[in-house]
PDB file of C-alpha atoms in Angstrom:
ATOM      1  CA  SER C   1     -17.247   5.473 -27.741  1.00 37.00           C
ATOM      2  CA  SER C   2     -18.164   1.867 -27.197  1.00 39.00           C
ATOM      3  CA  PRO C   3     -18.012   0.378 -23.687  1.00 42.00           C
ATOM      4  CA  LEU C   4     -14.989  -1.678 -22.687  1.00 40.00           C
ATOM      5  CA  PRO C   5     -15.896  -5.387 -22.750  1.00 41.00           C
ATOM      6  CA  SER C   6     -16.040  -6.946 -19.304  1.00 39.00           C
ATOM      7  CA  PRO C   7     -13.229  -9.484 -18.923  1.00 38.00           C
ATOM      8  CA  PRO C   8     -13.897 -13.009 -17.682  1.00 37.00           C
ATOM      9  CA  PHE C   9     -12.997 -13.486 -14.018  1.00 34.00           C
ATOM     10  CA  ALA C  10     -14.295 -15.092 -10.830  1.00 32.00           C
ATOM     11  CA  ALA C  11     -15.315 -12.906  -7.899  1.00 33.00           C
ATOM     12  CA  GLN C  12     -12.836 -14.493  -5.489  1.00 34.00           C
ATOM     13  CA  GLN C  13     -10.018 -15.029  -7.989  1.00 34.00           C
ATOM     14  CA  THR C  14      -6.932 -13.037  -7.038  1.00 36.00           C
ATOM     15  CA  ARG C  15      -4.338 -14.420  -9.449  1.00 38.00           C
ATOM     16  CA  PRO C  16      -4.510 -15.866 -12.972  1.00 37.00           C
ATOM     17  CA  HIS C  17      -4.407 -19.621 -13.340  1.00 36.00           C
ATOM     18  CA  PRO C  18      -1.159 -20.987 -14.837  1.00 38.00           C
ATOM     19  CA  GLY C  19      -1.301 -20.716 -18.610  1.00 35.00           C
ATOM     20  CA  GLN C  20      -4.574 -18.789 -18.578  1.00 33.00           C
ATOM     21  CA  SER C  21      -5.008 -16.245 -21.391  1.00 33.00           C
ATOM     22  CA  PRO C  22      -6.490 -13.237 -19.625  1.00 36.00           C
ATOM     23  CA  LEU C  23      -7.933 -11.441 -22.658  1.00 35.00           C
ATOM     24  CA  ALA C  24     -10.069 -12.887 -25.405  1.00 34.00           C
ATOM     25  CA  PRO C  25      -8.711 -12.840 -28.995  1.00 34.00           C
ATOM     26  CA  GLY C  26      -9.247  -9.491 -30.615  1.00 33.00           C
ATOM     27  CA  SER C  27      -9.326  -7.526 -27.375  1.00 34.00           C
ATOM     28  CA  PRO C  28      -7.719  -4.079 -27.757  1.00 33.00           C
ATOM     29  CA  MET C  29      -4.263  -4.302 -26.233  1.00 32.00           C
ATOM     30  CA  ASP C  30      -2.622  -0.976 -27.130  1.00 32.00           C
ATOM     31  CA  PHE C  31      -3.092   1.207 -24.099  1.00 33.00           C
ATOM     32  CA  GLU C  32      -1.761   3.931 -21.889  1.00 33.00           C
ATOM     33  CA  MET C  33      -2.073   3.333 -18.165  1.00 34.00           C
ATOM     34  CA  GLN C  34      -2.216   6.085 -15.566  1.00 33.00           C
ATOM     35  CA  SER C  35      -2.744   6.121 -11.805  1.00 33.00           C
ATOM     36  CA  TYR C  36      -5.936   7.818 -10.666  1.00 34.00           C
ATOM     37  CA  PRO C  37      -8.119   7.795  -7.528  1.00 35.00           C
ATOM     38  CA  SER C  38      -9.505   4.445  -6.501  1.00 35.00           C
ATOM     39  CA  ALA C  39     -13.187   3.781  -6.977  1.00 36.00           C
ATOM     40  CA  GLY C  40     -15.322   5.386  -4.322  1.00 37.00           C
ATOM     41  CA  SER C  41     -13.043   8.358  -3.758  1.00 37.00           C
ATOM     42  CA  SER C  42     -14.930  11.324  -2.343  1.00 37.00           C
ATOM     43  CA  SER C  43     -13.362  13.661  -4.871  1.00 36.00           C
ATOM     44  CA  THR C  44     -13.003  13.197  -8.604  1.00 34.00           C
ATOM     45  CA  ASN C  45      -9.798  15.185  -8.618  1.00 34.00           C
ATOM     46  CA  ALA C  46      -8.444  14.055  -5.290  1.00 32.00           C
ATOM     47  CA  TYR C  47      -5.053  12.820  -6.349  1.00 31.00           C
ATOM     48  CA  ALA C  48      -2.081  14.492  -7.913  1.00 33.00           C
ATOM     49  CA  SER C  49      -1.209  14.182 -11.583  1.00 32.00           C
ATOM     50  CA  PRO C  50      -0.100  10.647 -12.455  1.00 33.00           C
ATOM     51  CA  SER C  51       2.957   9.397 -14.226  1.00 33.00           C
ATOM     52  CA  THR C  52       2.464   7.335 -17.352  1.00 33.00           C
ATOM     53  CA  PHE C  53       3.179   3.776 -18.424  1.00 34.00           C
ATOM     54  CA  THR C  54       2.742   2.674 -22.041  1.00 34.00           C
ATOM     55  CA  ALA C  55       2.687  -0.752 -23.624  1.00 35.00           C
ATOM     56  CA  SER C  56       1.725  -2.409 -26.896  1.00 34.00           C
ATOM     57  CA  SER C  57       0.514  -5.940 -27.583  1.00 34.00           C
ATOM     58  CA  SER C  58       3.171  -6.499 -30.229  1.00 35.00           C
ATOM     59  CA  ASN C  59       6.156  -5.478 -28.137  1.00 38.00           C
ATOM     60  CA  ALA C  60       4.799  -5.205 -24.611  1.00 37.00           C
ATOM     61  CA  THR C  61       7.549  -7.218 -22.956  1.00 36.00           C
ATOM     62  CA  GLU C  62      10.336  -5.303 -24.694  1.00 38.00           C
ATOM     63  CA  THR C  63       8.700  -1.976 -23.842  1.00 36.00           C
ATOM     64  CA  HIS C  64       8.349  -3.111 -20.237  1.00 38.00           C
ATOM     65  CA  ARG C  65      12.035  -3.954 -19.975  1.00 37.00           C
ATOM     66  CA  ASN C  66      13.361  -0.812 -21.633  1.00 38.00           C
ATOM     67  CA  SER C  67      11.090   1.955 -20.364  1.00 36.00           C
ATOM     68  CA  ALA C  68      12.666   4.229 -17.770  1.00 35.00           C
ATOM     69  CA  ASP C  69       9.537   6.258 -17.081  1.00 36.00           C
ATOM     70  CA  TRP C  70       7.268   3.760 -15.411  1.00 34.00           C
ATOM     71  CA  SER C  71       5.474   4.223 -12.158  1.00 34.00           C
ATOM     72  CA  MET C  72       3.643   1.340 -10.509  1.00 34.00           C
ATOM     73  CA  SER C  73       0.417   2.523  -8.954  1.00 34.00           C
ATOM     74  CA  SER C  74       0.331   1.964  -5.223  1.00 34.00           C
ATOM     75  CA  PRO C  75      -2.468   0.073  -3.457  1.00 36.00           C
ATOM     76  CA  VAL C  76      -4.345   3.340  -2.985  1.00 34.00           C
ATOM     77  CA  THR C  77      -4.567   4.053  -6.701  1.00 33.00           C
ATOM     78  CA  THR C  78      -6.230   2.312  -9.610  1.00 32.00           C
ATOM     79  CA  PRO C  79      -5.695   2.621 -13.361  1.00 33.00           C
ATOM     80  CA  LEU C  80      -7.645   4.478 -16.001  1.00 32.00           C
ATOM     81  CA  VAL C  81      -7.054   2.833 -19.365  1.00 31.00           C
ATOM     82  CA  MET C  82      -7.200   4.658 -22.697  1.00 28.00           C
ATOM     83  CA  ILE C  83      -7.500   2.369 -25.724  1.00 26.00           C
ATOM     84  CA  LYS C  84      -6.030   4.147 -28.791  1.00 26.00           C
ATOM     85  CA  HIS C  85      -7.811   7.531 -28.787  1.00 27.00           C
ATOM     86  CA  GLU C  86     -10.845   6.156 -26.958  1.00 31.00           C
ATOM     87  CA  GLU C  87     -11.202   6.725 -23.222  1.00 33.00           C
ATOM     88  CA  TYR C  88     -12.914   4.353 -20.808  1.00 35.00           C
ATOM     89  CA  THR C  89     -13.445   4.639 -17.079  1.00 45.00           C
ATOM     90  CA  LEU C  90     -13.232   1.086 -15.763  1.00 44.00           C
ATOM     91  CA  THR C  91     -15.450  -0.577 -13.220  1.00 53.00           C
ATOM     92  CA  PRO C  92     -13.690  -1.766 -10.024  1.00 55.00           C
ATOM     93  CA  ASP C  93     -13.838  -5.362 -11.281  1.00 58.00           C
ATOM     94  CA  GLN C  94     -12.256  -4.385 -14.601  1.00 49.00           C
ATOM     95  CA  GLU C  95      -9.554  -2.423 -12.773  1.00 47.00           C
ATOM     96  CA  ARG C  96      -8.722  -5.458 -10.628  1.00 53.00           C
ATOM     97  CA  PHE C  97      -8.696  -7.649 -13.730  1.00 52.00           C
ATOM     98  CA  LEU C  98      -6.155  -5.431 -15.478  1.00 47.00           C
ATOM     99  CA  GLN C  99      -3.973  -5.221 -12.383  1.00 51.00           C
ATOM    100  CA  GLN C 100      -4.019  -8.994 -11.967  1.00 51.00           C
ATOM    101  CA  HIS C 101      -3.528 -10.098 -15.579  1.00 48.00           C
ATOM    102  CA  HIS C 102      -1.243  -7.588 -17.256  1.00 53.00           C
ATOM    103  CA  HIS C 103       2.510  -7.677 -16.952  1.00 68.00           C
ATOM    104  CA  HIS C 104       4.063  -6.710 -13.634  1.00 80.00           C
ATOM    105  CA  PRO C 105       7.359  -4.813 -13.969  1.00 82.00           C
ATOM    106  CA  CYS C 106      10.247  -4.864 -11.537  1.00 87.00           C
ATOM    107  CA  LEU C 107      11.407  -1.303 -10.838  1.00 86.00           C
ATOM    108  CA  TRP C 108      14.227  -2.256  -8.473  1.00 90.00           C
ATOM    109  CA  GLY C 109      17.190  -0.030  -9.312  1.00 87.00           C
ATOM    110  CA  ASP C 110      17.929  -0.429 -13.012  1.00 87.00           C
ATOM    111  CA  CYS C 111      16.052  -3.736 -13.286  1.00 87.00           C
ATOM    112  CA  ARG C 112      13.232  -3.612 -15.828  1.00 82.00           C
ATOM    113  CA  GLN C 113      12.233  -7.256 -16.052  1.00 85.00           C
ATOM    114  CA  SER C 114       8.534  -7.947 -16.492  1.00 83.00           C
ATOM    115  CA  PHE C 115       6.474 -10.829 -15.096  1.00 84.00           C
ATOM    116  CA  SER C 116       3.084 -12.278 -15.927  1.00 80.00           C
ATOM    117  CA  ASN C 117       1.827 -12.452 -12.330  1.00 81.00           C
ATOM    118  CA  PHE C 118       2.486 -11.265  -8.789  1.00 82.00           C
ATOM    119  CA  ASP C 119       3.930 -14.623  -7.684  1.00 83.00           C
ATOM    120  CA  ALA C 120       6.686 -14.497 -10.299  1.00 88.00           C
ATOM    121  CA  LEU C 121       7.512 -10.856  -9.538  1.00 88.00           C
ATOM    122  CA  THR C 122       7.594 -11.499  -5.776  1.00 87.00           C
ATOM    123  CA  SER C 123       9.838 -14.549  -6.227  1.00 90.00           C
ATOM    124  CA  HIS C 124      12.206 -12.508  -8.408  1.00 92.00           C
ATOM    125  CA  LEU C 125      12.384  -9.691  -5.845  1.00 91.00           C
ATOM    126  CA  SER C 126      12.942 -12.139  -2.999  1.00 90.00           C
ATOM    127  CA  GLU C 127      15.697 -14.157  -4.664  1.00 91.00           C
ATOM    128  CA  ASP C 128      17.454 -11.647  -6.928  1.00 92.00           C
ATOM    129  CA  HIS C 129      17.166  -8.386  -5.014  1.00 92.00           C
ATOM    130  CA  ILE C 130      16.213  -8.781  -1.333  1.00 90.00           C
ATOM    131  CA  GLY C 131      18.353 -11.840  -0.657  1.00 91.00           C
ATOM    132  CA  THR C 132      19.025 -13.383   2.758  1.00 92.00           C
ATOM    133  CA  GLY C 133      21.496 -13.198   5.634  1.00 91.00           C
ATOM    134  CA  LYS C 134      21.934  -9.421   5.578  1.00 89.00           C
ATOM    135  CA  SER C 135      22.273  -7.145   8.588  1.00 88.00           C
ATOM    136  CA  GLU C 136      20.094  -4.583   6.815  1.00 89.00           C
ATOM    137  CA  TYR C 137      17.654  -4.808   3.923  1.00 91.00           C
ATOM    138  CA  ILE C 138      17.368  -1.610   1.882  1.00 90.00           C
ATOM    139  CA  CYS C 139      14.581  -1.016  -0.619  1.00 91.00           C
ATOM    140  CA  GLU C 140      15.928   0.170  -3.975  1.00 89.00           C
ATOM    141  CA  TRP C 141      12.550   0.433  -5.691  1.00 87.00           C
ATOM    142  CA  THR C 142      12.375   3.475  -7.972  1.00 84.00           C
ATOM    143  CA  ASN C 143      11.111   6.562  -6.096  1.00 82.00           C
ATOM    144  CA  CYS C 144      10.730   4.682  -2.791  1.00 86.00           C
ATOM    145  CA  ASP C 145       9.966   7.295  -0.133  1.00 81.00           C
ATOM    146  CA  ARG C 146      12.085   5.479   2.469  1.00 81.00           C
ATOM    147  CA  ARG C 147      15.113   7.032   0.755  1.00 72.00           C
ATOM    148  CA  GLY C 148      17.627   4.381   1.731  1.00 78.00           C
ATOM    149  CA  ARG C 149      16.375   3.685   5.255  1.00 84.00           C
ATOM    150  CA  GLY C 150      16.635  -0.069   5.697  1.00 86.00           C
ATOM    151  CA  PHE C 151      14.867  -2.857   7.558  1.00 87.00           C
ATOM    152  CA  GLY C 152      16.473  -5.046  10.189  1.00 85.00           C
ATOM    153  CA  GLN C 153      14.286  -8.015   9.267  1.00 87.00           C
ATOM    154  CA  ARG C 154      13.879  -9.606   5.850  1.00 89.00           C
ATOM    155  CA  GLN C 155      10.157 -10.214   6.406  1.00 86.00           C
ATOM    156  CA  LYS C 156       9.552  -6.511   6.987  1.00 88.00           C
ATOM    157  CA  ALA C 157      11.419  -5.657   3.789  1.00 89.00           C
ATOM    158  CA  MET C 158       9.309  -8.127   1.803  1.00 88.00           C
ATOM    159  CA  ARG C 159       6.136  -6.732   3.331  1.00 85.00           C
ATOM    160  CA  HIS C 160       7.248  -3.218   2.401  1.00 88.00           C
ATOM    161  CA  ILE C 161       7.912  -4.269  -1.207  1.00 86.00           C
ATOM    162  CA  GLN C 162       4.251  -5.217  -1.525  1.00 84.00           C
ATOM    163  CA  THR C 163       3.351  -1.548  -1.052  1.00 83.00           C
ATOM    164  CA  HIS C 164       5.143  -0.963  -4.361  1.00 85.00           C
ATOM    165  CA  THR C 165       3.898  -3.972  -6.303  1.00 83.00           C
ATOM    166  CA  GLY C 166       0.341  -3.702  -4.975  1.00 79.00           C
ATOM    167  CA  ASP C 167       0.122  -7.450  -4.370  1.00 78.00           C
ATOM    168  CA  LYS C 168      -2.698  -7.999  -1.863  1.00 80.00           C
ATOM    169  CA  PRO C 169      -4.064 -11.490  -2.507  1.00 80.00           C
ATOM    170  CA  PHE C 170      -6.027 -11.889   0.751  1.00 85.00           C
ATOM    171  CA  GLN C 171      -9.470 -10.296   0.946  1.00 87.00           C
ATOM    172  CA  CYS C 172     -11.695  -9.748   3.976  1.00 90.00           C
ATOM    173  CA  GLN C 173     -15.143 -11.117   3.205  1.00 88.00           C
ATOM    174  CA  VAL C 174     -16.776  -8.660   5.628  1.00 88.00           C
ATOM    175  CA  CYS C 175     -15.509  -5.268   4.428  1.00 89.00           C
ATOM    176  CA  GLN C 176     -13.669  -6.311   1.227  1.00 86.00           C
ATOM    177  CA  LYS C 177     -10.332  -4.820   2.328  1.00 86.00           C
ATOM    178  CA  ARG C 178      -7.333  -6.583   0.839  1.00 83.00           C
ATOM    179  CA  PHE C 179      -4.095  -7.620   2.563  1.00 84.00           C
ATOM    180  CA  SER C 180      -0.619  -8.725   1.556  1.00 78.00           C
ATOM    181  CA  GLU C 181      -0.394 -11.582   4.076  1.00 79.00           C
ATOM    182  CA  ALA C 182      -2.845 -14.067   5.595  1.00 84.00           C
ATOM    183  CA  ASN C 183      -1.746 -13.339   9.159  1.00 84.00           C
ATOM    184  CA  ILE C 184      -2.337  -9.608   8.671  1.00 85.00           C
ATOM    185  CA  MET C 185      -5.850 -10.345   7.435  1.00 89.00           C
ATOM    186  CA  ALA C 186      -6.406 -12.608  10.459  1.00 89.00           C
ATOM    187  CA  GLN C 187      -5.449  -9.715  12.724  1.00 88.00           C
ATOM    188  CA  HIS C 188      -7.778  -7.437  10.778  1.00 90.00           C
ATOM    189  CA  MET C 189     -10.681  -9.868  11.210  1.00 92.00           C
ATOM    190  CA  ARG C 190     -10.515  -9.221  14.944  1.00 90.00           C
ATOM    191  CA  THR C 191     -11.689  -5.664  14.279  1.00 87.00           C
ATOM    192  CA  HIS C 192     -14.940  -7.242  13.119  1.00 91.00           C
ATOM    193  CA  THR C 193     -15.211  -9.960  15.772  1.00 91.00           C
ATOM    194  CA  GLY C 194     -13.926  -7.845  18.660  1.00 89.00           C
ATOM    195  CA  GLU C 195     -11.628 -10.687  19.711  1.00 91.00           C
ATOM    196  CA  LYS C 196      -8.685  -9.618  21.913  1.00 92.00           C
ATOM    197  CA  PRO C 197      -6.776 -12.774  22.844  1.00 92.00           C
ATOM    198  CA  TYR C 198      -3.640 -11.081  24.234  1.00 92.00           C
ATOM    199  CA  LYS C 199      -4.081  -9.968  27.846  1.00 94.00           C
ATOM    200  CA  CYS C 200      -1.726  -7.992  30.058  1.00 95.00           C
ATOM    201  CA  THR C 201      -0.823 -10.032  33.152  1.00 93.00           C
ATOM    202  CA  GLU C 202       0.298  -7.049  35.223  1.00 92.00           C
ATOM    203  CA  PRO C 203      -1.695  -7.034  38.506  1.00 93.00           C
ATOM    204  CA  GLY C 204      -4.549  -4.558  38.333  1.00 92.00           C
ATOM    205  CA  CYS C 205      -4.249  -3.917  34.587  1.00 94.00           C
ATOM    206  CA  GLY C 206      -6.091  -6.547  32.579  1.00 89.00           C
ATOM    207  CA  ARG C 207      -5.937  -4.694  29.252  1.00 94.00           C
ATOM    208  CA  GLN C 208      -6.423  -6.896  26.206  1.00 93.00           C
ATOM    209  CA  PHE C 209      -5.177  -6.573  22.651  1.00 92.00           C
ATOM    210  CA  SER C 210      -6.000  -8.039  19.268  1.00 89.00           C
ATOM    211  CA  ILE C 211      -2.347  -8.514  18.230  1.00 87.00           C
ATOM    212  CA  SER C 212       0.654  -9.722  20.202  1.00 87.00           C
ATOM    213  CA  GLY C 213       2.838  -6.807  19.130  1.00 87.00           C
ATOM    214  CA  ALA C 214       0.464  -4.331  20.748  1.00 90.00           C
ATOM    215  CA  LEU C 215       0.723  -6.231  24.040  1.00 93.00           C
ATOM    216  CA  THR C 216       4.532  -6.220  23.840  1.00 92.00           C
ATOM    217  CA  ILE C 217       4.543  -2.450  23.420  1.00 92.00           C
ATOM    218  CA  HIS C 218       1.942  -1.993  26.171  1.00 94.00           C
ATOM    219  CA  ARG C 219       4.037  -3.934  28.688  1.00 93.00           C
ATOM    220  CA  ARG C 220       6.689  -1.232  28.436  1.00 94.00           C
ATOM    221  CA  VAL C 221       4.236   1.115  30.152  1.00 92.00           C
ATOM    222  CA  HIS C 222       4.643  -1.043  33.254  1.00 95.00           C
ATOM    223  CA  THR C 223       8.354  -1.828  32.923  1.00 94.00           C
ATOM    224  CA  GLY C 224       9.464   1.615  31.781  1.00 94.00           C
ATOM    225  CA  GLU C 225      11.557  -0.010  29.072  1.00 94.00           C
ATOM    226  CA  LYS C 226      12.557   2.286  26.196  1.00 94.00           C
ATOM    227  CA  PRO C 227      14.864   0.302  23.914  1.00 92.00           C
ATOM    228  CA  PHE C 228      15.019   2.751  20.998  1.00 92.00           C
ATOM    229  CA  LYS C 229      17.526   5.617  21.312  1.00 93.00           C
ATOM    230  CA  CYS C 230      17.945   8.710  19.158  1.00 94.00           C
ATOM    231  CA  LYS C 231      21.227   8.431  17.266  1.00 90.00           C
ATOM    232  CA  PHE C 232      21.849  12.174  16.958  1.00 91.00           C
ATOM    233  CA  GLU C 233      24.740  13.554  18.972  1.00 90.00           C
ATOM    234  CA  GLY C 234      23.598  15.538  21.978  1.00 92.00           C
ATOM    235  CA  CYS C 235      20.091  14.047  21.998  1.00 95.00           C
ATOM    236  CA  ASP C 236      19.488  11.574  24.814  1.00 93.00           C
ATOM    237  CA  LYS C 237      15.874  10.681  24.075  1.00 94.00           C
ATOM    238  CA  TRP C 238      14.749   7.049  24.230  1.00 95.00           C
ATOM    239  CA  PHE C 239      11.460   5.571  23.008  1.00 94.00           C
ATOM    240  CA  ALA C 240       9.295   2.560  23.768  1.00 92.00           C
ATOM    241  CA  GLU C 241       8.293   2.151  20.114  1.00 90.00           C
ATOM    242  CA  SER C 242      10.458   2.206  17.007  1.00 88.00           C
ATOM    243  CA  SER C 243       7.759   4.144  15.167  1.00 86.00           C
ATOM    244  CA  ASN C 244       7.996   6.951  17.725  1.00 89.00           C
ATOM    245  CA  LEU C 245      11.761   7.080  17.232  1.00 91.00           C
ATOM    246  CA  THR C 246      11.246   7.360  13.468  1.00 88.00           C
ATOM    247  CA  LYS C 247       8.883  10.292  13.988  1.00 88.00           C
ATOM    248  CA  HIS C 248      11.311  11.937  16.417  1.00 91.00           C
ATOM    249  CA  LEU C 249      14.265  11.677  14.016  1.00 91.00           C
ATOM    250  CA  ARG C 250      12.439  13.960  11.600  1.00 90.00           C
ATOM    251  CA  VAL C 251      12.718  16.720  14.202  1.00 89.00           C
ATOM    252  CA  HIS C 252      16.467  16.588  13.581  1.00 93.00           C
ATOM    253  CA  THR C 253      16.449  15.972   9.825  1.00 90.00           C
ATOM    254  CA  GLY C 254      13.526  18.211   8.901  1.00 90.00           C
ATOM    255  CA  GLU C 255      12.286  15.418   6.651  1.00 89.00           C
ATOM    256  CA  ARG C 256       8.673  15.680   5.513  1.00 89.00           C
ATOM    257  CA  PRO C 257       8.026  12.609   3.363  1.00 87.00           C
ATOM    258  CA  PHE C 258       4.219  12.699   3.372  1.00 87.00           C
ATOM    259  CA  GLN C 259       2.521  14.932   0.805  1.00 88.00           C
ATOM    260  CA  CYS C 260      -1.094  16.039   0.636  1.00 90.00           C
ATOM    261  CA  PRO C 261      -2.580  14.058  -2.285  1.00 85.00           C
ATOM    262  CA  TYR C 262      -5.004  16.781  -3.380  1.00 87.00           C
ATOM    263  CA  VAL C 263      -4.329  18.477  -6.707  1.00 85.00           C
ATOM    264  CA  GLY C 264      -3.000  21.990  -6.269  1.00 88.00           C
ATOM    265  CA  CYS C 265      -1.910  21.469  -2.663  1.00 92.00           C
ATOM    266  CA  ASP C 266       1.861  21.354  -2.175  1.00 90.00           C
ATOM    267  CA  LYS C 267       1.993  20.805   1.577  1.00 92.00           C
ATOM    268  CA  TRP C 268       4.267  18.119   3.027  1.00 92.00           C
ATOM    269  CA  PHE C 269       4.244  16.595   6.514  1.00 90.00           C
ATOM    270  CA  SER C 270       6.527  14.592   8.768  1.00 87.00           C
ATOM    271  CA  ARG C 271       3.837  12.117   9.875  1.00 85.00           C
ATOM    272  CA  PRO C 272       0.932  10.404   8.083  1.00 86.00           C
ATOM    273  CA  ASP C 273      -1.531  11.376  10.830  1.00 87.00           C
ATOM    274  CA  GLN C 274      -0.755  15.024  10.055  1.00 89.00           C
ATOM    275  CA  VAL C 275      -1.722  14.408   6.434  1.00 90.00           C
ATOM    276  CA  THR C 276      -4.947  12.748   7.579  1.00 88.00           C
ATOM    277  CA  ARG C 277      -5.889  15.776   9.667  1.00 89.00           C
ATOM    278  CA  HIS C 278      -4.866  18.192   6.924  1.00 92.00           C
ATOM    279  CA  LYS C 279      -6.942  16.422   4.250  1.00 89.00           C
ATOM    280  CA  LYS C 280     -10.075  17.297   6.201  1.00 88.00           C
ATOM    281  CA  THR C 281      -9.509  20.946   5.251  1.00 90.00           C
ATOM    282  CA  HIS C 282     -10.233  19.981   1.639  1.00 90.00           C
ATOM    283  CA  LEU C 283     -13.573  18.291   2.402  1.00 88.00           C
ATOM    284  CA  THR C 284     -16.984  19.830   1.778  1.00 88.00           C
ATOM    285  CA  GLU C 285     -19.300  20.313   4.750  1.00 89.00           C
ATOM    286  CA  ASP C 286     -21.315  17.227   3.769  1.00 88.00           C
ATOM    287  CA  GLU C 287     -18.136  15.150   3.511  1.00 86.00           C
ATOM    288  CA  LYS C 288     -16.971  16.395   6.907  1.00 85.00           C
ATOM    289  CA  MET C 289     -20.293  15.406   8.473  1.00 89.00           C
ATOM    290  CA  ALA C 290     -20.152  11.955   6.862  1.00 87.00           C
ATOM    291  CA  LEU C 291     -16.612  11.497   8.190  1.00 84.00           C
ATOM    292  CA  ILE C 292     -17.636  12.511  11.712  1.00 86.00           C
ATOM    293  CA  MET C 293     -20.500  10.009  11.646  1.00 89.00           C
ATOM    294  CA  ALA C 294     -18.180   7.249  10.404  1.00 85.00           C
ATOM    295  CA  GLU C 295     -15.651   8.004  13.158  1.00 83.00           C
ATOM    296  CA  LYS C 296     -18.372   7.941  15.811  1.00 86.00           C
ATOM    297  CA  GLU C 297     -19.654   4.614  14.515  1.00 85.00           C
ATOM    298  CA  ALA C 298     -16.127   3.172  14.574  1.00 81.00           C
ATOM    299  CA  GLU C 299     -15.653   4.358  18.157  1.00 81.00           C
ATOM    300  CA  TRP C 300     -18.996   2.846  19.158  1.00 82.00           C
ATOM    301  CA  ARG C 301     -18.041  -0.505  17.621  1.00 77.00           C
ATOM    302  CA  LYS C 302     -14.772  -0.532  19.584  1.00 70.00           C
ATOM    303  CA  ARG C 303     -16.742  -0.294  22.824  1.00 71.00           C
ATOM    304  CA  LEU C 304     -18.920  -3.302  22.023  1.00 65.00           C
TER     305      LEU C 304
END
């Protein structure tokens, strides 16, 4: 089969220009898109079987709006595109190009509107679905693993939605990681610079942090404050961090929302760190050694 033509794009471009035609005339547009491991994955079969999304150049928008079987790939997956009986494995740049320039569907509840770029989709979600002035913001994205658990702040709900749409327009120029918001990338940059501008003022402590939220949580070590209480009857546990309360609640509910992504493994876990530890059991000896070396290097950099 012939190679897929490389699309025109700029290295730093993250969204199409208004009115830009992303594909040259005559480019094959009938395709089937599936979610597969991102480039650089240590295993060629690392992720579970994907769901499928189909579209056609002649009726792409209508197909987008009517299909009930879509699944948007998350930020940890990238598409493999099959052009009418011919299969191509895309380069990372081609994958990004397709993600950025093809239609972006809204999978909120029964909504199946399609948009030409992330900005339009995000605006639609913000205005038509998320809204404002609510006491709780619940994600209704199809197959959302939060299962109806809401957010107290609108900003957190919008940030969560980006895990579904995959919109990460801000890129770190050091390690190439991508982020959904500029301020999150700014916080990330401190992992490279080592900057820790937030210092604990408790006498004798002096610990410093790269983000203000970490300092707020740390201060509770000194004050003993635990503002988050378990809601289950008969349980009187309180927590200093909301994330720890969330983990604790699964002791009562038995919920295990995090699945091992390896094909053939059906294990589920209550916390993402448990999945991280479990995934190491699937690694080869060489992969385990490489991971150990990477962890040691990361620890060494933290001490600089």
